[in-house]
GROMACS .gro file of C-alpha atoms in nm:
model
  469
    1MET     CA    1   0.000   0.000   0.000
    2SER     CA    2   0.139   0.343  -0.094
    3ASN     CA    3   0.221   0.610   0.165
    4ALA     CA    4  -0.069   0.822   0.044
    5MET     CA    5  -0.313   0.538   0.108
    6ASN     CA    6  -0.170   0.478   0.456
    7ARG     CA    7  -0.279   0.822   0.572
    8SER     CA    8  -0.627   0.897   0.701
    9PRO     CA    9  -0.863   0.991   0.415
   10VAL     CA   10  -0.947   1.309   0.606
   11ALA     CA   11  -0.589   1.421   0.561
   12LEU     CA   12  -0.586   1.356   0.186
   13ASP     CA   13  -0.631   1.647  -0.051
   14ALA     CA   14  -0.872   1.621  -0.341
   15GLY     CA   15  -0.596   1.571  -0.596
   16VAL     CA   16  -0.458   1.264  -0.422
   17LEU     CA   17  -0.803   1.119  -0.374
   18VAL     CA   18  -0.899   1.171  -0.736
   19ALA     CA   19  -0.577   0.996  -0.835
   20SER     CA   20  -0.659   0.706  -0.605
   21VAL     CA   21  -1.013   0.689  -0.739
   22MET     CA   22  -0.869   0.667  -1.090
   23VAL     CA   23  -0.658   0.371  -0.984
   24ILE     CA   24  -0.958   0.210  -0.815
   25SER     CA   25  -1.181   0.266  -1.117
   26GLN     CA   26  -0.933   0.094  -1.346
   27LEU     CA   27  -1.031  -0.242  -1.200
   28GLY     CA   28  -0.748  -0.269  -0.949
   29ARG     CA   29  -0.462  -0.205  -1.191
   30GLY     CA   30  -0.165  -0.010  -1.062
   31PRO     CA   31   0.001   0.019  -0.720
   32SER     CA   32  -0.312   0.053  -0.511
   33ALA     CA   33  -0.416  -0.237  -0.288
   34LEU     CA   34  -0.780  -0.145  -0.336
   35HIS     CA   35  -0.986  -0.345  -0.582
   36LEU     CA   36  -1.308  -0.187  -0.697
   37HIS     CA   37  -1.406  -0.408  -0.992
   38LEU     CA   38  -1.689  -0.183  -1.100
   39SER     CA   39  -1.736  -0.346  -1.439
   40GLY     CA   40  -1.675  -0.699  -1.314
   41TYR     CA   41  -1.548  -0.940  -1.580
   42ILE     CA   42  -1.624  -0.696  -1.863
   43GLU     CA   43  -1.415  -0.388  -1.920
   44THR     CA   44  -1.625  -0.089  -2.018
   45ARG     CA   45  -1.528   0.249  -2.149
   46PHE     CA   46  -1.766   0.406  -1.899
   47TRP     CA   47  -1.562   0.321  -1.588
   48ASP     CA   48  -1.219   0.312  -1.755
   49GLN     CA   49  -1.249   0.639  -1.946
   50THR     CA   50  -1.572   0.836  -1.916
   51VAL     CA   51  -1.579   0.868  -1.537
   52LEU     CA   52  -1.210   0.951  -1.519
   53GLN     CA   53  -1.235   1.214  -1.790
   54ALA     CA   54  -1.544   1.377  -1.642
   55SER     CA   55  -1.395   1.386  -1.290
   56HIS     CA   56  -1.118   1.615  -1.418
   57PHE     CA   57  -1.348   1.907  -1.494
   58GLU     CA   58  -1.692   1.844  -1.345
   59PRO     CA   59  -1.722   1.895  -0.965
   60ALA     CA   60  -2.034   1.676  -0.932
   61VAL     CA   61  -1.858   1.377  -1.088
   62ARG     CA   62  -1.537   1.445  -0.895
   63HIS     CA   63  -1.711   1.461  -0.556
   64ALA     CA   64  -1.914   1.148  -0.636
   65ALA     CA   65  -1.601   0.955  -0.742
   66ILE     CA   66  -1.414   1.061  -0.427
   67ALA     CA   67  -1.709   0.958  -0.210
   68LEU     CA   68  -1.728   0.619  -0.380
   69GLY     CA   69  -1.352   0.555  -0.357
   70SER     CA   70  -1.343   0.653   0.011
   71LEU     CA   71  -1.648   0.440   0.097
   72HIS     CA   72  -1.501   0.136  -0.074
   73GLU     CA   73  -1.168   0.186   0.105
   74ASN     CA   74  -1.348   0.193   0.440
   75ILE     CA   75  -1.537  -0.128   0.368
   76HIS     CA   76  -1.231  -0.302   0.229
   77LEU     CA   77  -1.009  -0.211   0.524
   78TRP     CA   78  -1.271  -0.295   0.786
   79LYS     CA   79  -1.303  -0.643   0.636
   80ARG     CA   80  -0.929  -0.702   0.682
   81PRO     CA   81  -0.830  -0.878   1.006
   82ASP     CA   82  -0.545  -0.628   1.062
   83HIS     CA   83  -0.758  -0.318   1.007
   84CYS     CA   84  -0.671  -0.006   1.201
   85ALA     CA   85  -0.916   0.273   1.280
   86SER     CA   86  -0.651   0.534   1.207
   87VAL     CA   87  -0.644   0.450   0.835
   88THR     CA   88  -1.019   0.454   0.780
   89ASP     CA   89  -1.290   0.715   0.777
   90VAL     CA   90  -1.450   0.547   1.079
   91ASP     CA   91  -1.783   0.729   1.085
   92GLY     CA   92  -1.804   0.770   0.709
   93SER     CA   93  -1.816   1.149   0.741
   94PHE     CA   94  -1.553   1.207   0.472
   95SER     CA   95  -1.724   0.998   0.204
   96LEU     CA   96  -2.067   1.129   0.305
   97ARG     CA   97  -1.949   1.490   0.289
   98HIS     CA   98  -1.827   1.444  -0.068
   99TYR     CA   99  -2.146   1.260  -0.158
  100ILE     CA  100  -2.357   1.551  -0.032
  101ASN     CA  101  -2.140   1.793  -0.230
  102ALA     CA  102  -2.192   1.575  -0.539
  103ILE     CA  103  -2.571   1.598  -0.495
  104ILE     CA  104  -2.551   1.977  -0.454
  105CYS     CA  105  -2.345   2.011  -0.772
  106LEU     CA  106  -2.570   1.764  -0.952
  107ARG     CA  107  -2.876   1.983  -0.886
  108LYS     CA  108  -2.701   2.271  -1.060
  109LEU     CA  109  -2.659   2.055  -1.372
  110LEU     CA  110  -3.022   1.941  -1.393
  111PRO     CA  111  -3.184   2.258  -1.530
  112ALA     CA  112  -2.943   2.276  -1.826
  113PRO     CA  113  -3.107   2.131  -2.142
  114ASP     CA  114  -2.791   2.068  -2.348
  115SER     CA  115  -2.656   1.716  -2.406
  116ARG     CA  116  -2.325   1.787  -2.230
  117SER     CA  117  -2.495   1.875  -1.900
  118ILE     CA  118  -2.741   1.588  -1.936
  119GLU     CA  119  -2.464   1.335  -2.000
  120LEU     CA  120  -2.265   1.464  -1.701
  121THR     CA  121  -2.581   1.431  -1.493
  122LEU     CA  122  -2.615   1.069  -1.603
  123VAL     CA  123  -2.248   0.994  -1.529
  124CYS     CA  124  -2.285   1.138  -1.180
  125SER     CA  125  -2.612   0.947  -1.130
  126ALA     CA  126  -2.443   0.618  -1.214
  127ILE     CA  127  -2.171   0.682  -0.954
  128CYS     CA  128  -2.435   0.782  -0.697
  129ILE     CA  129  -2.625   0.459  -0.766
  130CYS     CA  130  -2.304   0.268  -0.707
  131PHE     CA  131  -2.241   0.458  -0.382
  132GLU     CA  132  -2.591   0.389  -0.246
  133VAL     CA  133  -2.581   0.021  -0.343
  134LEU     CA  134  -2.240  -0.018  -0.182
  135ARG     CA  135  -2.364   0.123   0.148
  136GLY     CA  136  -2.676  -0.093   0.132
  137ASN     CA  137  -2.931   0.181   0.061
  138ASP     CA  138  -3.116   0.016  -0.225
  139LEU     CA  139  -3.416   0.253  -0.215
  140SER     CA  140  -3.199   0.562  -0.261
  141ALA     CA  141  -3.013   0.386  -0.543
  142TYR     CA  142  -3.345   0.312  -0.710
  143ALA     CA  143  -3.453   0.676  -0.673
  144HIS     CA  144  -3.137   0.784  -0.860
  145LEU     CA  145  -3.207   0.521  -1.125
  146LYS     CA  146  -3.568   0.632  -1.178
  147ASN     CA  147  -3.457   0.992  -1.231
  148ALA     CA  148  -3.192   0.882  -1.481
  149LEU     CA  149  -3.441   0.662  -1.667
  150LYS     CA  150  -3.679   0.957  -1.702
  151ILE     CA  151  -3.401   1.164  -1.859
  152ILE     CA  152  -3.307   0.888  -2.103
  153SER     CA  153  -3.668   0.800  -2.186
  154SER     CA  154  -3.740   1.162  -2.271
  155GLY     CA  155  -3.478   1.140  -2.547
  156GLN     CA  156  -3.556   0.794  -2.679
  157GLY     CA  157  -3.694   0.935  -3.002
  158GLN     CA  158  -3.335   1.011  -3.101
  159ARG     CA  159  -3.069   0.758  -3.192
  160THR     CA  160  -2.771   0.748  -2.960
  161ARG     CA  161  -2.421   0.810  -3.093
  162PRO     CA  162  -2.082   0.648  -3.040
  163ARG     CA  163  -1.821   0.860  -2.867
  164LEU     CA  164  -1.537   0.941  -3.101
  165GLY     CA  165  -1.179   0.882  -2.987
  166ASN     CA  166  -1.100   1.063  -2.663
  167GLU     CA  167  -1.392   1.304  -2.688
  168ILE     CA  168  -1.462   1.453  -2.345
  169PHE     CA  169  -1.815   1.596  -2.336
  170SER     CA  170  -1.679   1.862  -2.569
  171GLN     CA  171  -1.949   2.122  -2.616
  172ALA     CA  172  -2.310   2.195  -2.535
  173THR     CA  173  -2.520   2.064  -2.825
  174ALA     CA  174  -2.853   1.899  -2.889
  175ALA     CA  175  -2.683   1.580  -3.009
  176PRO     CA  176  -2.818   1.240  -2.895
  177PHE     CA  177  -2.675   1.068  -2.588
  178ASP     CA  178  -2.356   0.863  -2.601
  179ASP     CA  179  -2.455   0.499  -2.658
  180GLY     CA  180  -2.200   0.360  -2.408
  181LEU     CA  181  -2.348   0.578  -2.135
  182VAL     CA  182  -2.703   0.473  -2.220
  183GLN     CA  183  -2.604   0.106  -2.217
  184VAL     CA  184  -2.493   0.144  -1.853
  185PHE     CA  185  -2.850   0.241  -1.763
  186VAL     CA  186  -3.005  -0.022  -1.990
  187ARG     CA  187  -2.825  -0.284  -1.779
  188LEU     CA  188  -2.906  -0.112  -1.448
  189ASP     CA  189  -3.271  -0.089  -1.550
  190PHE     CA  190  -3.277  -0.460  -1.632
  191GLN     CA  191  -3.107  -0.542  -1.302
  192ALA     CA  192  -3.376  -0.346  -1.113
  193SER     CA  193  -3.646  -0.532  -1.306
  194LEU     CA  194  -3.483  -0.866  -1.232
  195PHE     CA  195  -3.439  -0.796  -0.861
  196SER     CA  196  -3.788  -0.656  -0.806
  197GLY     CA  197  -3.944  -0.963  -0.966
  198MET     CA  198  -4.246  -0.790  -1.122
  199ARG     CA  199  -4.152  -0.462  -1.293
  200PRO     CA  200  -4.080  -0.486  -1.668
  201PRO     CA  201  -3.773  -0.298  -1.794
  202ALA     CA  202  -3.849   0.072  -1.838
  203LEU     CA  203  -3.608   0.142  -2.125
  204LYS     CA  204  -3.676   0.017  -2.476
  205ALA     CA  205  -3.468  -0.268  -2.611
  206THR     CA  206  -3.371  -0.050  -2.908
  207THR     CA  207  -3.224   0.232  -2.699
  208SER     CA  208  -2.882   0.238  -2.862
  209ILE     CA  209  -2.870  -0.021  -3.137
  210GLU     CA  210  -3.000  -0.038  -3.491
  211ALA     CA  211  -3.362  -0.149  -3.519
  212THR     CA  212  -3.635  -0.193  -3.777
  213GLU     CA  213  -3.992  -0.119  -3.667
  214GLY     CA  214  -3.888  -0.143  -3.303
  215VAL     CA  215  -3.719  -0.482  -3.344
  216PRO     CA  216  -3.339  -0.492  -3.300
  217TYR     CA  217  -3.149  -0.591  -3.613
  218ILE     CA  218  -2.900  -0.871  -3.535
  219PRO     CA  219  -2.593  -0.870  -3.764
  220MET     CA  220  -2.456  -1.191  -3.915
  221ARG     CA  221  -2.143  -1.160  -3.701
  222PHE     CA  222  -2.063  -0.920  -3.421
  223THR     CA  223  -1.760  -0.695  -3.447
  224SER     CA  224  -1.681  -0.678  -3.075
  225LEU     CA  225  -1.778  -0.825  -2.739
  226ASP     CA  226  -1.930  -0.492  -2.642
  227GLU     CA  227  -2.158  -0.510  -2.946
  228ALA     CA  228  -2.248  -0.870  -2.865
  229ARG     CA  229  -2.341  -0.770  -2.511
  230SER     CA  230  -2.556  -0.478  -2.628
  231TYR     CA  231  -2.752  -0.702  -2.863
  232LEU     CA  232  -2.788  -0.975  -2.602
  233PHE     CA  233  -2.934  -0.729  -2.354
  234ALA     CA  234  -3.169  -0.598  -2.622
  235GLU     CA  235  -3.303  -0.953  -2.659
  236VAL     CA  236  -3.311  -1.005  -2.282
  237ILE     CA  237  -3.513  -0.685  -2.235
  238GLN     CA  238  -3.761  -0.790  -2.504
  239LEU     CA  239  -3.799  -1.125  -2.330
  240TYR     CA  240  -3.856  -0.976  -1.986
  241ASN     CA  241  -4.111  -0.731  -2.122
  242PHE     CA  242  -4.291  -1.031  -2.268
  243SER     CA  243  -4.248  -1.223  -1.943
  244ARG     CA  244  -4.370  -0.948  -1.710
  245ARG     CA  245  -4.651  -0.811  -1.928
  246THR     CA  246  -4.780  -1.131  -2.084
  247ALA     CA  247  -4.633  -1.462  -1.966
  248ASP     CA  248  -4.676  -1.399  -1.592
  249GLN     CA  249  -5.051  -1.364  -1.646
  250TYR     CA  250  -5.062  -1.724  -1.766
  251ARG     CA  251  -4.799  -1.860  -1.531
  252TYR     CA  252  -4.955  -1.727  -1.212
  253ARG     CA  253  -5.317  -1.631  -1.291
  254GLN     CA  254  -5.463  -1.806  -1.597
  255PRO     CA  255  -5.309  -2.154  -1.636
  256ASP     CA  256  -5.399  -2.371  -1.934
  257THR     CA  257  -5.538  -2.082  -2.139
  258ILE     CA  258  -5.233  -1.985  -2.348
  259GLY     CA  259  -5.339  -1.848  -2.685
  260LEU     CA  260  -5.168  -1.946  -3.008
  261GLU     CA  261  -5.057  -1.585  -3.067
  262ILE     CA  262  -4.874  -1.589  -2.731
  263ILE     CA  263  -4.696  -1.914  -2.817
  264ALA     CA  264  -4.604  -1.768  -3.158
  265GLU     CA  265  -4.452  -1.462  -2.988
  266SER     CA  266  -4.240  -1.683  -2.762
  267HIS     CA  267  -4.121  -1.877  -3.069
  268LYS     CA  268  -4.013  -1.550  -3.235
  269LEU     CA  269  -3.814  -1.457  -2.925
  270ASP     CA  270  -3.653  -1.801  -2.931
  271GLU     CA  271  -3.559  -1.761  -3.299
  272ARG     CA  272  -3.397  -1.426  -3.222
  273LEU     CA  273  -3.200  -1.572  -2.933
  274GLN     CA  274  -3.080  -1.848  -3.161
  275LYS     CA  275  -2.975  -1.591  -3.419
  276TRP     CA  276  -2.782  -1.401  -3.150
  277LEU     CA  277  -2.601  -1.723  -3.057
  278GLN     CA  278  -2.507  -1.792  -3.419
  279SER     CA  279  -2.366  -1.439  -3.460
  280PHE     CA  280  -2.182  -1.470  -3.130
  281ASP     CA  281  -2.033  -1.811  -3.214
  282SER     CA  282  -1.924  -1.678  -3.553
  283PHE     CA  283  -1.748  -1.385  -3.386
  284ILE     CA  284  -1.579  -1.610  -3.125
  285GLU     CA  285  -1.464  -1.859  -3.388
  286ARG     CA  286  -1.300  -1.578  -3.583
  287SER     CA  287  -1.155  -1.383  -3.289
  288SER     CA  288  -1.083  -1.619  -2.998
  289LEU     CA  289  -0.717  -1.678  -3.086
  290THR     CA  290  -0.640  -1.306  -3.059
  291MET     CA  291  -0.850  -1.237  -2.749
  292SER     CA  292  -0.696  -1.136  -2.418
  293ARG     CA  293  -0.769  -1.327  -2.099
  294LYS     CA  294  -1.017  -1.059  -1.994
  295GLU     CA  295  -1.198  -1.079  -2.327
  296LEU     CA  296  -1.226  -1.459  -2.305
  297GLU     CA  297  -1.377  -1.421  -1.958
  298CYS     CA  298  -1.624  -1.168  -2.099
  299ALA     CA  299  -1.720  -1.418  -2.371
  300THR     CA  300  -1.778  -1.685  -2.105
  301LEU     CA  301  -1.998  -1.451  -1.904
  302LEU     CA  302  -2.207  -1.363  -2.210
  303ARG     CA  303  -2.256  -1.733  -2.277
  304ILE     CA  304  -2.373  -1.781  -1.916
  305HIS     CA  305  -2.624  -1.497  -1.950
  306TYR     CA  306  -2.746  -1.639  -2.281
  307LYS     CA  307  -2.810  -1.977  -2.117
  308VAL     CA  308  -3.000  -1.817  -1.826
  309THR     CA  309  -3.213  -1.624  -2.075
  310LYS     CA  310  -3.279  -1.938  -2.280
  311ILE     CA  311  -3.403  -2.127  -1.973
  312HIS     CA  312  -3.629  -1.840  -1.871
  313LEU     CA  313  -3.785  -1.819  -2.217
  314PHE     CA  314  -3.824  -2.196  -2.235
  315ASN     CA  315  -4.026  -2.206  -1.912
  316CYS     CA  316  -4.187  -1.865  -1.856
  317LEU     CA  317  -4.534  -1.960  -1.989
  318TYR     CA  318  -4.577  -2.276  -1.785
  319THR     CA  319  -4.733  -2.295  -1.440
  320GLU     CA  320  -4.556  -2.614  -1.332
  321GLU     CA  321  -4.213  -2.584  -1.173
  322THR     CA  322  -4.127  -2.933  -1.296
  323VAL     CA  323  -4.077  -2.790  -1.647
  324TYR     CA  324  -3.738  -2.666  -1.525
  325ASP     CA  325  -3.623  -3.028  -1.504
  326ARG     CA  326  -3.593  -3.023  -1.884
  327SER     CA  327  -3.308  -2.772  -1.845
  328ASP     CA  328  -3.085  -2.978  -1.613
  329ASP     CA  329  -2.800  -2.990  -1.865
  330THR     CA  330  -2.813  -2.615  -1.925
  331PHE     CA  331  -2.814  -2.544  -1.552
  332GLN     CA  332  -2.508  -2.765  -1.521
  333ASP     CA  333  -2.337  -2.566  -1.799
  334ILE     CA  334  -2.411  -2.241  -1.611
  335VAL     CA  335  -2.256  -2.373  -1.290
  336VAL     CA  336  -1.950  -2.520  -1.465
  337LEU     CA  337  -1.882  -2.200  -1.660
  338SER     CA  338  -1.935  -1.987  -1.348
  339GLU     CA  339  -1.697  -2.205  -1.149
  340SER     CA  340  -1.430  -2.164  -1.415
  341LEU     CA  341  -1.454  -1.784  -1.380
  342LEU     CA  342  -1.449  -1.802  -1.001
  343THR     CA  343  -1.153  -2.037  -0.971
  344THR     CA  344  -0.927  -1.940  -1.262
  345GLY     CA  345  -1.056  -1.600  -1.378
  346SER     CA  346  -0.879  -1.267  -1.335
  347LEU     CA  347  -1.083  -1.194  -1.020
  348SER     CA  348  -1.010  -1.534  -0.858
  349LYS     CA  349  -0.710  -1.402  -0.663
  350SER     CA  350  -0.876  -1.077  -0.561
  351PRO     CA  351  -0.921  -0.984  -0.193
  352SER     CA  352  -1.215  -1.105   0.013
  353PHE     CA  353  -1.435  -0.808  -0.081
  354ILE     CA  354  -1.529  -0.778  -0.449
  355PHE     CA  355  -1.787  -0.529  -0.567
  356SER     CA  356  -1.905  -0.459  -0.920
  357LEU     CA  357  -2.208  -0.267  -1.041
  358ASP     CA  358  -2.290  -0.490  -1.339
  359LEU     CA  359  -2.454  -0.831  -1.333
  360GLY     CA  360  -2.199  -1.111  -1.327
  361ILE     CA  361  -2.235  -1.467  -1.204
  362VAL     CA  362  -2.417  -1.428  -0.870
  363GLN     CA  363  -2.764  -1.404  -1.023
  364PRO     CA  364  -2.708  -1.698  -1.264
  365LEU     CA  365  -2.583  -1.915  -0.976
  366TYR     CA  366  -2.880  -1.814  -0.760
  367TYR     CA  367  -3.113  -1.898  -1.050
  368ALA     CA  368  -2.953  -2.242  -1.081
  369ALA     CA  369  -2.965  -2.298  -0.703
  370THR     CA  370  -3.337  -2.221  -0.679
  371LYS     CA  371  -3.475  -2.353  -1.009
  372CYS     CA  372  -3.260  -2.661  -1.073
  373ARG     CA  373  -3.364  -2.959  -0.861
  374TYR     CA  374  -3.089  -3.193  -0.976
  375PRO     CA  375  -2.909  -3.234  -0.639
  376PRO     CA  376  -2.541  -3.223  -0.751
  377THR     CA  377  -2.589  -2.911  -0.966
  378ARG     CA  378  -2.799  -2.734  -0.704
  379GLU     CA  379  -2.560  -2.808  -0.420
  380ARG     CA  380  -2.261  -2.699  -0.628
  381ALA     CA  381  -2.426  -2.366  -0.711
  382ILE     CA  382  -2.496  -2.297  -0.342
  383LEU     CA  383  -2.141  -2.395  -0.246
  384LEU     CA  384  -1.992  -2.155  -0.502
  385LEU     CA  385  -2.209  -1.869  -0.373
  386HIS     CA  386  -2.085  -1.937  -0.019
  387SER     CA  387  -1.721  -1.991  -0.115
  388PHE     CA  388  -1.663  -1.682  -0.330
  389PRO     CA  389  -1.828  -1.385  -0.156
  390ARG     CA  390  -1.892  -1.089  -0.381
  391GLN     CA  391  -2.155  -0.829  -0.456
  392GLU     CA  392  -2.268  -0.755  -0.811
  393GLY     CA  393  -2.505  -0.461  -0.800
  394VAL     CA  394  -2.778  -0.552  -0.553
  395TRP     CA  395  -2.696  -0.923  -0.585
  396ASP     CA  396  -2.496  -1.017  -0.274
  397SER     CA  397  -2.367  -1.376  -0.292
  398VAL     CA  398  -2.375  -1.416   0.088
  399VAL     CA  399  -2.743  -1.318   0.106
  400VAL     CA  400  -2.863  -1.517  -0.197
  401ALA     CA  401  -2.665  -1.823  -0.084
  402LYS     CA  402  -2.867  -1.816   0.241
  403LEU     CA  403  -3.188  -1.773   0.043
  404ALA     CA  404  -3.108  -2.058  -0.196
  405GLU     CA  405  -3.009  -2.282   0.094
  406ARG     CA  406  -3.340  -2.213   0.265
  407VAL     CA  407  -3.541  -2.274  -0.054
  408LYS     CA  408  -3.368  -2.611  -0.091
  409SER     CA  409  -3.434  -2.693   0.275
  410ILE     CA  410  -3.805  -2.611   0.254
  411GLU     CA  411  -3.856  -2.807  -0.067
  412GLU     CA  412  -3.675  -3.112   0.068
  413GLU     CA  413  -3.782  -3.101   0.436
  414THR     CA  414  -4.025  -3.396   0.408
  415LEU     CA  415  -3.812  -3.597   0.169
  416SER     CA  416  -3.561  -3.870   0.241
  417LYS     CA  417  -3.217  -3.740   0.334
  418SER     CA  418  -3.069  -4.005   0.108
  419MET     CA  419  -3.230  -3.874  -0.213
  420SER     CA  420  -3.071  -4.028  -0.518
  421THR     CA  421  -2.950  -3.806  -0.799
  422ASN     CA  422  -3.234  -3.936  -1.013
  423GLU     CA  423  -3.504  -3.823  -0.767
  424ARG     CA  424  -3.667  -3.483  -0.793
  425VAL     CA  425  -3.863  -3.264  -0.555
  426PRO     CA  426  -4.235  -3.324  -0.628
  427GLU     CA  427  -4.436  -3.039  -0.780
  428PHE     CA  428  -4.644  -2.967  -0.469
  429ARG     CA  429  -4.327  -2.909  -0.261
  430ARG     CA  430  -4.161  -2.672  -0.508
  431ILE     CA  431  -4.134  -2.300  -0.444
  432HIS     CA  432  -4.256  -2.090  -0.736
  433SER     CA  433  -4.137  -1.747  -0.627
  434VAL     CA  434  -3.923  -1.585  -0.359
  435ASP     CA  435  -3.990  -1.223  -0.261
  436THR     CA  436  -3.755  -1.040  -0.028
  437SER     CA  437  -3.744  -0.719   0.172
  438ILE     CA  438  -3.379  -0.677   0.266
  439ASP     CA  439  -3.260  -0.482   0.570
  440ARG     CA  440  -2.884  -0.463   0.515
  441ASP     CA  441  -2.819  -0.259   0.830
  442ARG     CA  442  -2.959  -0.537   1.049
  443ARG     CA  443  -2.826  -0.808   0.817
  444ARG     CA  444  -3.163  -0.970   0.769
  445THR     CA  445  -3.436  -1.006   0.509
  446GLU     CA  446  -3.805  -1.082   0.526
  447VAL     CA  447  -3.879  -1.359   0.276
  448THR     CA  448  -4.210  -1.467   0.125
  449TYR     CA  449  -4.215  -1.809  -0.044
  450THR     CA  450  -4.502  -1.902  -0.275
  451GLN     CA  451  -4.608  -2.266  -0.325
  452ARG     CA  452  -4.909  -2.473  -0.428
  453LEU     CA  453  -4.913  -2.732  -0.152
  454ASN     CA  454  -5.247  -2.878  -0.265
  455GLY     CA  455  -5.139  -2.932  -0.623
  456MET     CA  456  -5.182  -2.729  -0.939
  457ASP     CA  457  -5.558  -2.696  -0.888
  458GLY     CA  458  -5.512  -2.563  -0.536
  459GLU     CA  459  -5.475  -2.210  -0.407
  460TRP     CA  460  -5.144  -2.030  -0.370
  461ASP     CA  461  -4.983  -2.075  -0.030
  462GLU     CA  462  -4.748  -1.816   0.120
  463ARG     CA  463  -4.485  -1.877   0.383
  464ILE     CA  464  -4.317  -1.575   0.546
  465GLU     CA  465  -4.004  -1.580   0.761
  466TRP     CA  466  -3.684  -1.389   0.842
  467ILE     CA  467  -3.339  -1.493   0.728
  468TYR     CA  468  -3.024  -1.356   0.892
  469TRP     CA  469  -2.667  -1.353   0.770
   0.00000   0.00000   0.00000
């Protein structure tokens, strides 16, 4: 650890802290012992370039970045067994002071209608979301997200633009938003939809990619991993809009009444996912030999997310939980690929506390642990969540490991302890949904499990309890 980082943050001047934030934001590269893997397994221009550039000249972004870097340092050092109060901002006053200053400066940007001020507002909002999530204040993070989504939605009639070279929010114009910046919020919006369990994504799937009549155009072969990810999330968002607005009505409220037009729509989504996979495989086949280790890890993560999406589409219209048994092999692939990233990936030798804002492998492993009832795969997914603690956005592996463990326990509580690998949990014991209300300060969550204990013709049964970690 450098001498500058050994001093109390209160004693650091802004210049030193901005420099340290830059090191932190670059995914742990450089001399700093801090590791803030904001973009997880996927490098993004937003954290590596945009935030750093904007922090040089915009006070709102600078204060927000300093607050985030200081908060992460506090959490990281307090988790170390040899932590010392003298090297941390014990009461959080330093990071909170800069966060408040960021909000004050942010309010001055809001009235300006030009694209430069709006983009800087969005950059600052993304950092503020990260700050609130990191300190466990999910509601405040969601408030920041809603405001940002309103700004972006108001300009969705315009196409976004790529940022050219080292362009740094050059001048005030009426130009469309930068597509890389918008994609950050497309993914945050989807994450909020996924975590809430009911809300469809607010942003359109065609926010920043080419589309025809509202349907994203998928090229024959992608030109980069970033492009592949943008198109995958466009398909994912279309699927979850279909799932939340249409499929859930049949899955939870009107079983056995699925119209042919609904089935046809699901088939179209499946065809598009298959086309994405073909374009992705074509790109990988052509480029894999020249890819860096980080890029190969990104490709693995995209394949994991594709498989999760495929399972969800395959089963979202059906009321029975037993339909997930058809996806045992795909669940196993998800767990195996996730384990390879956890054990041999670039983050495998990172310190005990890993935080990233983007979705990574925690949600896919939780999905496998709660929806796959093949015992070896399920148990392996839970073990990985326990063994490699990390937080990816609002998805905390420690918390979801406890949830998945409890779901497994409830489903299997009346079954033989010597279940063979060929046995499955019967339909009436299976949990259909898990709703949570997390209190991070008290390290607990209220959980509501939904089952049909009297069979598929019976009423929904709810079971509510508290889980602590």
